[in-house]
Tab-separated table of C-alpha atoms and ligand atoms in Angstrom:
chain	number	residue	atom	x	y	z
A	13	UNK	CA	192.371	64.546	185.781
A	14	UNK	CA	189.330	66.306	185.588
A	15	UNK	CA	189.492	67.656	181.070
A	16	UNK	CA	188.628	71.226	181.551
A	17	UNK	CA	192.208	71.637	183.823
A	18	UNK	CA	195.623	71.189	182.162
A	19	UNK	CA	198.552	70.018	184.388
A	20	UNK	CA	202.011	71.980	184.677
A	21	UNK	CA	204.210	69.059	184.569
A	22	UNK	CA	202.385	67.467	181.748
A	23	UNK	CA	203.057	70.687	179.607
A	24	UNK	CA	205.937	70.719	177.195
A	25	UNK	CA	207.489	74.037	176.283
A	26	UNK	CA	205.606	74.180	172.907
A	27	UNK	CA	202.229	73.163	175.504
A	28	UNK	CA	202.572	76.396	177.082
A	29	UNK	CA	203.644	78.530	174.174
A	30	UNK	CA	200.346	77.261	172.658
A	31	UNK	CA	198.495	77.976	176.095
A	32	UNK	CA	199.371	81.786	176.045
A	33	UNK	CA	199.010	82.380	172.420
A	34	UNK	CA	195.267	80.965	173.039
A	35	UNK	CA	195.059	83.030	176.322
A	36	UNK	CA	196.297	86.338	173.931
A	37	UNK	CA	199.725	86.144	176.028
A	38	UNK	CA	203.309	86.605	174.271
A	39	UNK	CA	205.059	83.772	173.949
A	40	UNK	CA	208.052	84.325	176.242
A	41	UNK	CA	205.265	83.952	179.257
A	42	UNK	CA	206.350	80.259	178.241
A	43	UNK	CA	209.661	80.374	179.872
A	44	UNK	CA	208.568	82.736	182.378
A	45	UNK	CA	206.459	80.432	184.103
A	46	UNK	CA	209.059	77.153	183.007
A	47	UNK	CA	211.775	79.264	185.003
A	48	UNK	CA	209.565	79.562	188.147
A	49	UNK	CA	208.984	76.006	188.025
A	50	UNK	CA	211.448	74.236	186.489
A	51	UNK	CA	214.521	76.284	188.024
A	52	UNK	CA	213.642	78.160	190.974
A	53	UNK	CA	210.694	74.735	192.033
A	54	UNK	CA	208.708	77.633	192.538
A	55	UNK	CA	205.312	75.163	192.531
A	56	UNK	CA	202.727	78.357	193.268
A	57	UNK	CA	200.829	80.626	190.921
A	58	UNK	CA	200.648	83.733	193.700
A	59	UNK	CA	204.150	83.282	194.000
A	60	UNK	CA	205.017	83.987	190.306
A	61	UNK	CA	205.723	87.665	190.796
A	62	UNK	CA	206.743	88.968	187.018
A	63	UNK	CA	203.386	87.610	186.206
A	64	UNK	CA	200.117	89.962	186.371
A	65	UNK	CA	197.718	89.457	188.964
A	66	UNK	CA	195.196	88.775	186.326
A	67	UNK	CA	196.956	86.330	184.609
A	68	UNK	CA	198.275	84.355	187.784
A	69	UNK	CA	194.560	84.097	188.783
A	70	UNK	CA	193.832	82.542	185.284
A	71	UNK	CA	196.490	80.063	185.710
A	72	UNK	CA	195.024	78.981	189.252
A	73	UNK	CA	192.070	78.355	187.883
A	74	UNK	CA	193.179	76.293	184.689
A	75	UNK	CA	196.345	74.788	185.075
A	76	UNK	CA	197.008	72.131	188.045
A	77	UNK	CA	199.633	71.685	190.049
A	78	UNK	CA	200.093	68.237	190.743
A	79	UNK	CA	203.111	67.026	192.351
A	80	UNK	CA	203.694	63.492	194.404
A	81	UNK	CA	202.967	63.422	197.678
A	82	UNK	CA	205.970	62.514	200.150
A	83	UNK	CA	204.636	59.731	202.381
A	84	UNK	CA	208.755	58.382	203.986
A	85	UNK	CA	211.733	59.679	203.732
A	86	UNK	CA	214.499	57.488	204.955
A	87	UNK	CA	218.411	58.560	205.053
A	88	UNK	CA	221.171	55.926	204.848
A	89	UNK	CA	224.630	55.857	206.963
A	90	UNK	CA	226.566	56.706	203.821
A	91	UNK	CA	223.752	59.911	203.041
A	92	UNK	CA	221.935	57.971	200.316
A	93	UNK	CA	218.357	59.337	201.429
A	94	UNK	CA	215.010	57.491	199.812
A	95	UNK	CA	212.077	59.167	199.057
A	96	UNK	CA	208.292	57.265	199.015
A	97	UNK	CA	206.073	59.010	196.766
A	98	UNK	CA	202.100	58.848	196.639
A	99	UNK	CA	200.714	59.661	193.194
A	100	UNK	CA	197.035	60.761	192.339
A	101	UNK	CA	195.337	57.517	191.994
A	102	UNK	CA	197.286	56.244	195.015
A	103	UNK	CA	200.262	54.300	193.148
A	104	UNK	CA	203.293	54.856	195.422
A	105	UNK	CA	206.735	54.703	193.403
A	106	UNK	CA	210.285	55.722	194.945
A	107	UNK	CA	213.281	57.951	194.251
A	108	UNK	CA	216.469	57.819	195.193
A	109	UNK	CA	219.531	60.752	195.611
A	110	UNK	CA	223.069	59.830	196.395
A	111	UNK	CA	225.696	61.898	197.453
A	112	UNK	CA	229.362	61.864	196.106
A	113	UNK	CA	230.710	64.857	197.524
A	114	UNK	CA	229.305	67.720	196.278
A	115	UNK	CA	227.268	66.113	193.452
A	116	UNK	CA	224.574	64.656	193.593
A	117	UNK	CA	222.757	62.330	191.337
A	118	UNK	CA	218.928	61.410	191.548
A	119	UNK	CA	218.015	57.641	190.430
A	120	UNK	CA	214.420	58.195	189.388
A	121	UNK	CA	211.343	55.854	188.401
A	122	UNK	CA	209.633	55.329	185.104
A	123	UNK	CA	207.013	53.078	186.180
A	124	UNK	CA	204.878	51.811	188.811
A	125	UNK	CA	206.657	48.775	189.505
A	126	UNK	CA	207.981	46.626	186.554
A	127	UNK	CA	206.339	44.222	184.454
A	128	UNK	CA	209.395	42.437	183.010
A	129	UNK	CA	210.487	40.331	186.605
A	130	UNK	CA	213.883	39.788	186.321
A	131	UNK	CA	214.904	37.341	189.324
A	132	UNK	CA	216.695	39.084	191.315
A	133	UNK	CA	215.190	42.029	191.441
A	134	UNK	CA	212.840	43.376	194.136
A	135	UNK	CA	210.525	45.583	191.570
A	136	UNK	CA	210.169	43.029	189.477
A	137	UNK	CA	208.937	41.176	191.899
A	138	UNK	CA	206.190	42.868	193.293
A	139	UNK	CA	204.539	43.145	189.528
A	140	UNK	CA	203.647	46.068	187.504
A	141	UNK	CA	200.945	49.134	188.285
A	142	UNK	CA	200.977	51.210	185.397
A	143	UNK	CA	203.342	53.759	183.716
A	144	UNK	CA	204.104	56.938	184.800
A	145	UNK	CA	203.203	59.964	183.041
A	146	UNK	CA	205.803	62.906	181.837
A	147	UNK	CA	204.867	65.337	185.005
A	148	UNK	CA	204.961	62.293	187.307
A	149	UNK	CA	209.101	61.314	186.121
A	150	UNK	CA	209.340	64.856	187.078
A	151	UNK	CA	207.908	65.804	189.807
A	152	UNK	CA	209.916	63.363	191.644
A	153	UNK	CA	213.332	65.193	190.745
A	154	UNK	CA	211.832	68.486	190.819
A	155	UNK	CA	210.145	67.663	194.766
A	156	UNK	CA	213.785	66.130	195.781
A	157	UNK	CA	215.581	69.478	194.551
A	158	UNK	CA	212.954	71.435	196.150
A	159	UNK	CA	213.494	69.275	199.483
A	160	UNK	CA	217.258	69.328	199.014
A	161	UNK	CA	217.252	73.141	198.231
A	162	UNK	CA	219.801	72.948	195.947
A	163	UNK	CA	220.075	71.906	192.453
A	164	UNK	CA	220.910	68.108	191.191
A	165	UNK	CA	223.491	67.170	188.540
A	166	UNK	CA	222.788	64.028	187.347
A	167	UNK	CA	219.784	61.932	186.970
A	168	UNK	CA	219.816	58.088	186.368
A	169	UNK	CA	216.847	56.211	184.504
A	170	UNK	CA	217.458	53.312	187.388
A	171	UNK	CA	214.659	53.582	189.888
A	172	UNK	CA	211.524	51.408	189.689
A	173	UNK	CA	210.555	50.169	186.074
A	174	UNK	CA	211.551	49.796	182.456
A	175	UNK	CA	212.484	52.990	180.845
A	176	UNK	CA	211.447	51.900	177.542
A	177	UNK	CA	208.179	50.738	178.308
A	178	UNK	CA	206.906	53.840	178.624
A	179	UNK	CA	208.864	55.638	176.371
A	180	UNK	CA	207.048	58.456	175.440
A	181	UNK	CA	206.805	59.511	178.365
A	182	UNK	CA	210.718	59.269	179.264
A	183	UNK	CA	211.843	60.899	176.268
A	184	UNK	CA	209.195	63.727	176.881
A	185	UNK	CA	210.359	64.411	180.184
A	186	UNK	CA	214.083	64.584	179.445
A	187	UNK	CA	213.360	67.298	176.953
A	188	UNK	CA	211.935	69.357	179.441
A	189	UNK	CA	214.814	68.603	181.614
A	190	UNK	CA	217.390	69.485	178.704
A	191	UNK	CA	215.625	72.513	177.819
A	192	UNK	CA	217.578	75.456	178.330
A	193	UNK	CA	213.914	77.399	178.913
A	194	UNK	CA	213.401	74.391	181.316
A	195	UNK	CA	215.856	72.661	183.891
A	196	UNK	CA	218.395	73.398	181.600
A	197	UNK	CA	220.057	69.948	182.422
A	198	UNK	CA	223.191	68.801	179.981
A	199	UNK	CA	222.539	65.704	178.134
A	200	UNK	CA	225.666	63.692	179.440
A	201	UNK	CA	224.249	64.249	182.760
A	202	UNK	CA	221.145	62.107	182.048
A	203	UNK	CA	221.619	58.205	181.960
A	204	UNK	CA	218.868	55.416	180.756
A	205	UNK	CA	219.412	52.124	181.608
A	206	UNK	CA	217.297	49.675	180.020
A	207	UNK	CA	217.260	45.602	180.456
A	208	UNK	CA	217.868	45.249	176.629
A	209	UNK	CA	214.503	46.227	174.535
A	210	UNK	CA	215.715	46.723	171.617
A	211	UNK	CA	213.100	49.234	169.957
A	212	UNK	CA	214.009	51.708	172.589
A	213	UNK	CA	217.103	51.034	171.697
A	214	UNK	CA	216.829	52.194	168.416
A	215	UNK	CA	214.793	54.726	169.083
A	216	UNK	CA	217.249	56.616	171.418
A	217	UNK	CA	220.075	56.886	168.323
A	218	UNK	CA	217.711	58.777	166.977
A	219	UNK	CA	217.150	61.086	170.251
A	220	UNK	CA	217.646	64.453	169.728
A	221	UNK	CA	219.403	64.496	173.392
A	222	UNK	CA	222.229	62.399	173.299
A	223	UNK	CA	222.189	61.250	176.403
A	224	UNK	CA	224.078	58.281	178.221
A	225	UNK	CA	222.994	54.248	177.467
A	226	UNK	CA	223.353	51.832	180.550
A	227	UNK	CA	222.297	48.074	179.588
A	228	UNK	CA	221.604	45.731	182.806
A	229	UNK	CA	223.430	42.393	181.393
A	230	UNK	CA	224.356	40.579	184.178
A	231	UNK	CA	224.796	37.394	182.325
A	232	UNK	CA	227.090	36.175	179.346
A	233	UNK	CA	224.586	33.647	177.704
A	234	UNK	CA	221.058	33.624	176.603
A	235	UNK	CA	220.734	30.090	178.466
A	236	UNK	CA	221.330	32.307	181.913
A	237	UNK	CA	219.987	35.649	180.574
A	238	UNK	CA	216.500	33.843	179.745
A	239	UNK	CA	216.366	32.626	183.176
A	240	UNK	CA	217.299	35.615	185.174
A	241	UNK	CA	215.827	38.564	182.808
A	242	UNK	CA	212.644	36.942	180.977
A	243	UNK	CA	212.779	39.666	179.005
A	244	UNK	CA	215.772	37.646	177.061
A	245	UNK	CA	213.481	35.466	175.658
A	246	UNK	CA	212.333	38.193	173.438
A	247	UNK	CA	215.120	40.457	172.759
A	248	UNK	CA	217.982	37.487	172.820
A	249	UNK	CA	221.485	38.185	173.009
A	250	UNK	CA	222.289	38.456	169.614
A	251	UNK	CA	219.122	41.221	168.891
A	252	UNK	CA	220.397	43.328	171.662
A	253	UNK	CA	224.037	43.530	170.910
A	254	UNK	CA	222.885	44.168	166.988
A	255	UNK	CA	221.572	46.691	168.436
A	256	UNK	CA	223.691	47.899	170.547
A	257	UNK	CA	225.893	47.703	167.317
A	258	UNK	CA	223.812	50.130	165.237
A	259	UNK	CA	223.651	52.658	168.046
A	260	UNK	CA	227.449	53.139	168.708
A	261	UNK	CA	227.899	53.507	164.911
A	262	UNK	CA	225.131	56.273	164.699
A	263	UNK	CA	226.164	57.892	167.505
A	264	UNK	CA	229.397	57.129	168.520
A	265	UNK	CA	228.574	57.105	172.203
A	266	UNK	CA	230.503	54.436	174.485
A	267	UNK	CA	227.745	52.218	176.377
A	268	UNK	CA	227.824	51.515	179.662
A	269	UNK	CA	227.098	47.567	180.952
A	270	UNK	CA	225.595	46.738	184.619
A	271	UNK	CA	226.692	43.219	185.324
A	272	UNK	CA	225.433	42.639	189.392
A	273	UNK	CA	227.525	39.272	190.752
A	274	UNK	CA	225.945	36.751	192.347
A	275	UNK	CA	227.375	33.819	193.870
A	276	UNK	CA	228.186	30.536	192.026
A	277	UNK	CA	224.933	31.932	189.587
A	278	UNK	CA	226.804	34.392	186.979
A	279	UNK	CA	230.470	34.909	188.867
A	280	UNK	CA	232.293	31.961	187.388
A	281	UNK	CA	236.334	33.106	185.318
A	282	UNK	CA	234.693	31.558	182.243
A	283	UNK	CA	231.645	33.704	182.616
A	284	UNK	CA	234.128	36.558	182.544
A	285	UNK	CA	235.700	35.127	179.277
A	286	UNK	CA	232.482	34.511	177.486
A	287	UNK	CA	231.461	38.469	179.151
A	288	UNK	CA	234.338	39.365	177.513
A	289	UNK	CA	233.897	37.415	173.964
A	290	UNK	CA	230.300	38.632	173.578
A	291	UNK	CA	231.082	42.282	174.374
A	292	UNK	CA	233.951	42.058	171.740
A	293	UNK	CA	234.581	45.169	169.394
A	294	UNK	CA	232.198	47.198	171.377
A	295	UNK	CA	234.622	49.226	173.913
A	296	UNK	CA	231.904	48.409	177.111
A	297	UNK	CA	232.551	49.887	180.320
A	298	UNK	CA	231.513	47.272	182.674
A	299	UNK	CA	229.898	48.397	186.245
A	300	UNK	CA	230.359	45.673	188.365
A	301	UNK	CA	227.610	46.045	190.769
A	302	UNK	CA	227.407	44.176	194.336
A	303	UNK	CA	224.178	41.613	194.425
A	304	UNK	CA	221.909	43.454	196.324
A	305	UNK	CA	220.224	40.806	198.644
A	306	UNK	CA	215.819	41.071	197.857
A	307	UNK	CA	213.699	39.253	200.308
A	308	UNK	CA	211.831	37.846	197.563
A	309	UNK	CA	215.131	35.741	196.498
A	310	UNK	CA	216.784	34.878	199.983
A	311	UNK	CA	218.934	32.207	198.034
A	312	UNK	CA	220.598	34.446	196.126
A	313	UNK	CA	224.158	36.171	197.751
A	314	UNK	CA	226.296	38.534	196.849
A	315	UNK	CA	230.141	37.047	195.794
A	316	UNK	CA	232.725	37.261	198.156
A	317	UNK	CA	235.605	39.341	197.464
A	318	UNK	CA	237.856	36.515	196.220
A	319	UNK	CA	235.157	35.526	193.538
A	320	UNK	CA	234.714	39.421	192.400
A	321	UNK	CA	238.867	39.584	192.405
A	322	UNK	CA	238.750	36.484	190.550
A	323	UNK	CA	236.209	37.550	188.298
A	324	UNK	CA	237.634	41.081	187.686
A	325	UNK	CA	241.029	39.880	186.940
A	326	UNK	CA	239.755	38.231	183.638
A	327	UNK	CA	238.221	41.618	182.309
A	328	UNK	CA	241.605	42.910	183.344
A	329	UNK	CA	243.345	40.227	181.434
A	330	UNK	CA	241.005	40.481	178.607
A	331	UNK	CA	242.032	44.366	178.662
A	332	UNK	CA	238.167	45.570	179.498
A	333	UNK	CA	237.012	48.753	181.440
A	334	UNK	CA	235.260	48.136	184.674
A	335	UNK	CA	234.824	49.620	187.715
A	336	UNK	CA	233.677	47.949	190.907
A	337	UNK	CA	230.907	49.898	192.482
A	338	UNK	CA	230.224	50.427	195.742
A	339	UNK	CA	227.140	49.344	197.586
A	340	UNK	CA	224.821	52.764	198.195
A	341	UNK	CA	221.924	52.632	200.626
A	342	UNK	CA	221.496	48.674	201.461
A	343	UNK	CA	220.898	49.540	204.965
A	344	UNK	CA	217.811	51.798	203.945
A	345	UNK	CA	216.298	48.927	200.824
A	346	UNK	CA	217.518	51.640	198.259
A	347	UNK	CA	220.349	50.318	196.484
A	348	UNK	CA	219.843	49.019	193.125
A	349	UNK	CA	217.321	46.768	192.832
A	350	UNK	CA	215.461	46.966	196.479
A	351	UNK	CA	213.280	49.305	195.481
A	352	UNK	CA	209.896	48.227	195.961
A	353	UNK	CA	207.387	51.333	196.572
A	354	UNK	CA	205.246	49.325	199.152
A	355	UNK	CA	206.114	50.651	202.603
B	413	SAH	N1	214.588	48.388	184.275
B	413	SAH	C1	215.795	49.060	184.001
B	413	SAH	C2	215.990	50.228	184.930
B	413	SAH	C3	216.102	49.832	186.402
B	413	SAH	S1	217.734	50.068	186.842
B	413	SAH	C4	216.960	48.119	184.047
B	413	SAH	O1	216.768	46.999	184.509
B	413	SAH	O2	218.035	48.497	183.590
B	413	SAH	C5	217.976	49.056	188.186
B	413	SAH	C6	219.370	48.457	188.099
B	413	SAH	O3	219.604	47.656	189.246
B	413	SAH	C7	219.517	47.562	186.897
B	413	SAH	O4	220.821	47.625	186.378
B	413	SAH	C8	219.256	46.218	187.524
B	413	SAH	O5	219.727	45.191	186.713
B	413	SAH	C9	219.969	46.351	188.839
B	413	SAH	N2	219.513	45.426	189.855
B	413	SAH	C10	218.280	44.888	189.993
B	413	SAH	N3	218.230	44.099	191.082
B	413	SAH	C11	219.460	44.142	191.648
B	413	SAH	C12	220.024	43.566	192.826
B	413	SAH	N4	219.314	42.801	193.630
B	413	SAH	N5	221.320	43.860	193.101
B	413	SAH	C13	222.042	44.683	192.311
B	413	SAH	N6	221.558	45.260	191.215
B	413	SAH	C14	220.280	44.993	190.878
B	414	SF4	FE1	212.366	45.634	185.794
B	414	SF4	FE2	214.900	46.482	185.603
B	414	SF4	FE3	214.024	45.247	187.838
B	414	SF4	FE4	214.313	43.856	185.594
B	414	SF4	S1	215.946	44.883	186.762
B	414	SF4	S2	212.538	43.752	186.972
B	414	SF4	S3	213.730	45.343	184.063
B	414	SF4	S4	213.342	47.211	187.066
């Protein structure tokens, strides 16, 4: 970006309140120009009508627009459409929106692929670009509202990358998001889901938007977790649930776990019991997520339905929430997990 030009999306509230005050502008021009964009994806100066001519000239001339390019769009049999973005310096990262109904929830990326290369994931595998910055998290919900025409209600921290490896710009983005001069989106409607760093961790109890905590497990040891997530290695098993500790006693907030099952690797009845011993005393909700098959790991398969049955019956026993989730998107590479950014 060239210095003399801001960029919209890279503009907090208090960015543009400081913008007109410098410009001799009230203040409220702020939310005027927020609203255009932010509610109505209204992405045009000219278009800005309860703005003067003079000033919508000005903000032509200083203030970019920069928004991701849509190379692909692909739609799924069960709706799940995928979007393939191309950013400035050519990075291309992806989006995803399901449908349930009539909600819909965006699954959005915080990085250029993934530097942490958990095994059985297809991001991880194709290494890490770079982080995204504030405007690029979201222009990708703001271009898939625009493109949907109608508004989204949830968005999930679960695309391509590690949330809390580039958290700056992830918690800067959801306060433009929460902002009721902004997108106006309510906090339990926004979900992170992080692999287990625990600074981020931390960091979020102390978030002034309390939103919703997901935490990919997907295994019951450090031995497994190590070899799966490498991550593990730093934040083990006993950090992370610390941690995980101190956050539901500062903000009493129930944490969600993702635990994906693959076959004969992390699907055995005592992995369930040790699941359920490690998770003790912290009321998880467990998503139980179908193994999403990555060409990068052809030897790893989903569990059949006896193992999952066999599996679930343990939580069951062991008196533990879960839910079984259904597969979204396979058929298009955009469940969880396929999401690669390449094609
Ligand atoms: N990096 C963060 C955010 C990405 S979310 C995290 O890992 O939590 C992507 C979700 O899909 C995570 O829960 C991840 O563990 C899960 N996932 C990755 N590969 C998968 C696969 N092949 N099948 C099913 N789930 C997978
Ligand atoms: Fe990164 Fe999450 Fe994929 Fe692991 S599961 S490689 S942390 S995106």
């Amino acid at each position: 970006m060239n210095d003399n030009y801001y960029d919209a999306l890279e503009l907090s509230l208090n960015d543009w309140q400081l913008l007109f005050a410098e410009w001799g502008e009230p203040k409220f021009r702020a939310g005027q120009v927020s609203q255009w964009i932010y509610a109505k994806k209204v992405f045009g100066y000219h278009e800005m009508s309860n703005l003067s001519k003079a000033l919508r000239e000005k903000l032509t001339g200083n203030v970019l627009m920069t928004l991701p390019i849509l190379i692909k769009q692909q739609t799924s049999r069960d709706g799940t459409k995928k979007y393939l973005w191309q950013l400035q310096d050519g990075a291309r990262i992806e989006s995803v929106l399901l449908n349930h109904g009539d909600h819909r929830t965006a699954c959005i990326s915080s990085q250029a692929g993934c530097p942490l290369g958990c095994m059985f994931c297809e991001t991880g595998a194709n290494g890490f670009k770079r982080n995204l910055t504030r405007g690029e998290i979201l222009g990708q919900f703001l271009m898939m509202e625009k493109f949907n025409g109608s508004d989204i209600n949830n968005i999930v921290f679960m695309g391509m990358g590690e949330p809390f490896l580039n958290e700056d710009a992830v918690f800067s983005a959801i306060r433009s998001l929460n902002d009721k001069n902004m997108r106006n989106l309510g906090a339990r409607h926004i979900t992170i889901s992080t692999s287990g760093i625990v600074p981020g961790i931390e960091d979020l109890a102390d978030f002034e938007v309390p939103l919703r905590l997901s935490v990919s497990l997907h295994a019951p040891n450090d031995a497994l977790r190590s070899k799966l997530m490498p991550v593990n290695r730093q934040y083990s098993l006993r950090k992370l649930i610390a941690a995980l500790r101190r956050y539901r006693e500062r903000t009493g907030e129930r944490i969600t776990f993702e635990y994906a099952l693959i076959d004969r690797v992390n699907d055995e009845p005592e992995q369930a019991y040790e699941l359920g011993a490690l998770l003790d005393g912290l009321a998880p909700y467990i998503n139980i997520i179908p193994f999403n098959a990555i060409p990068s790991r052809p030897d790893f398969r989903r569990s059949d339905a006896v193992r999952v049955k066999e599996f679930c019956g343990v939580l069951s026993e062991l008196k533990i929430e879960f839910e079984v989730r259904r597969e979204r998107g396979g058929d298009i590479m955009a469940a969880c997990g396929q999401l690669a950014g390449s094609k």
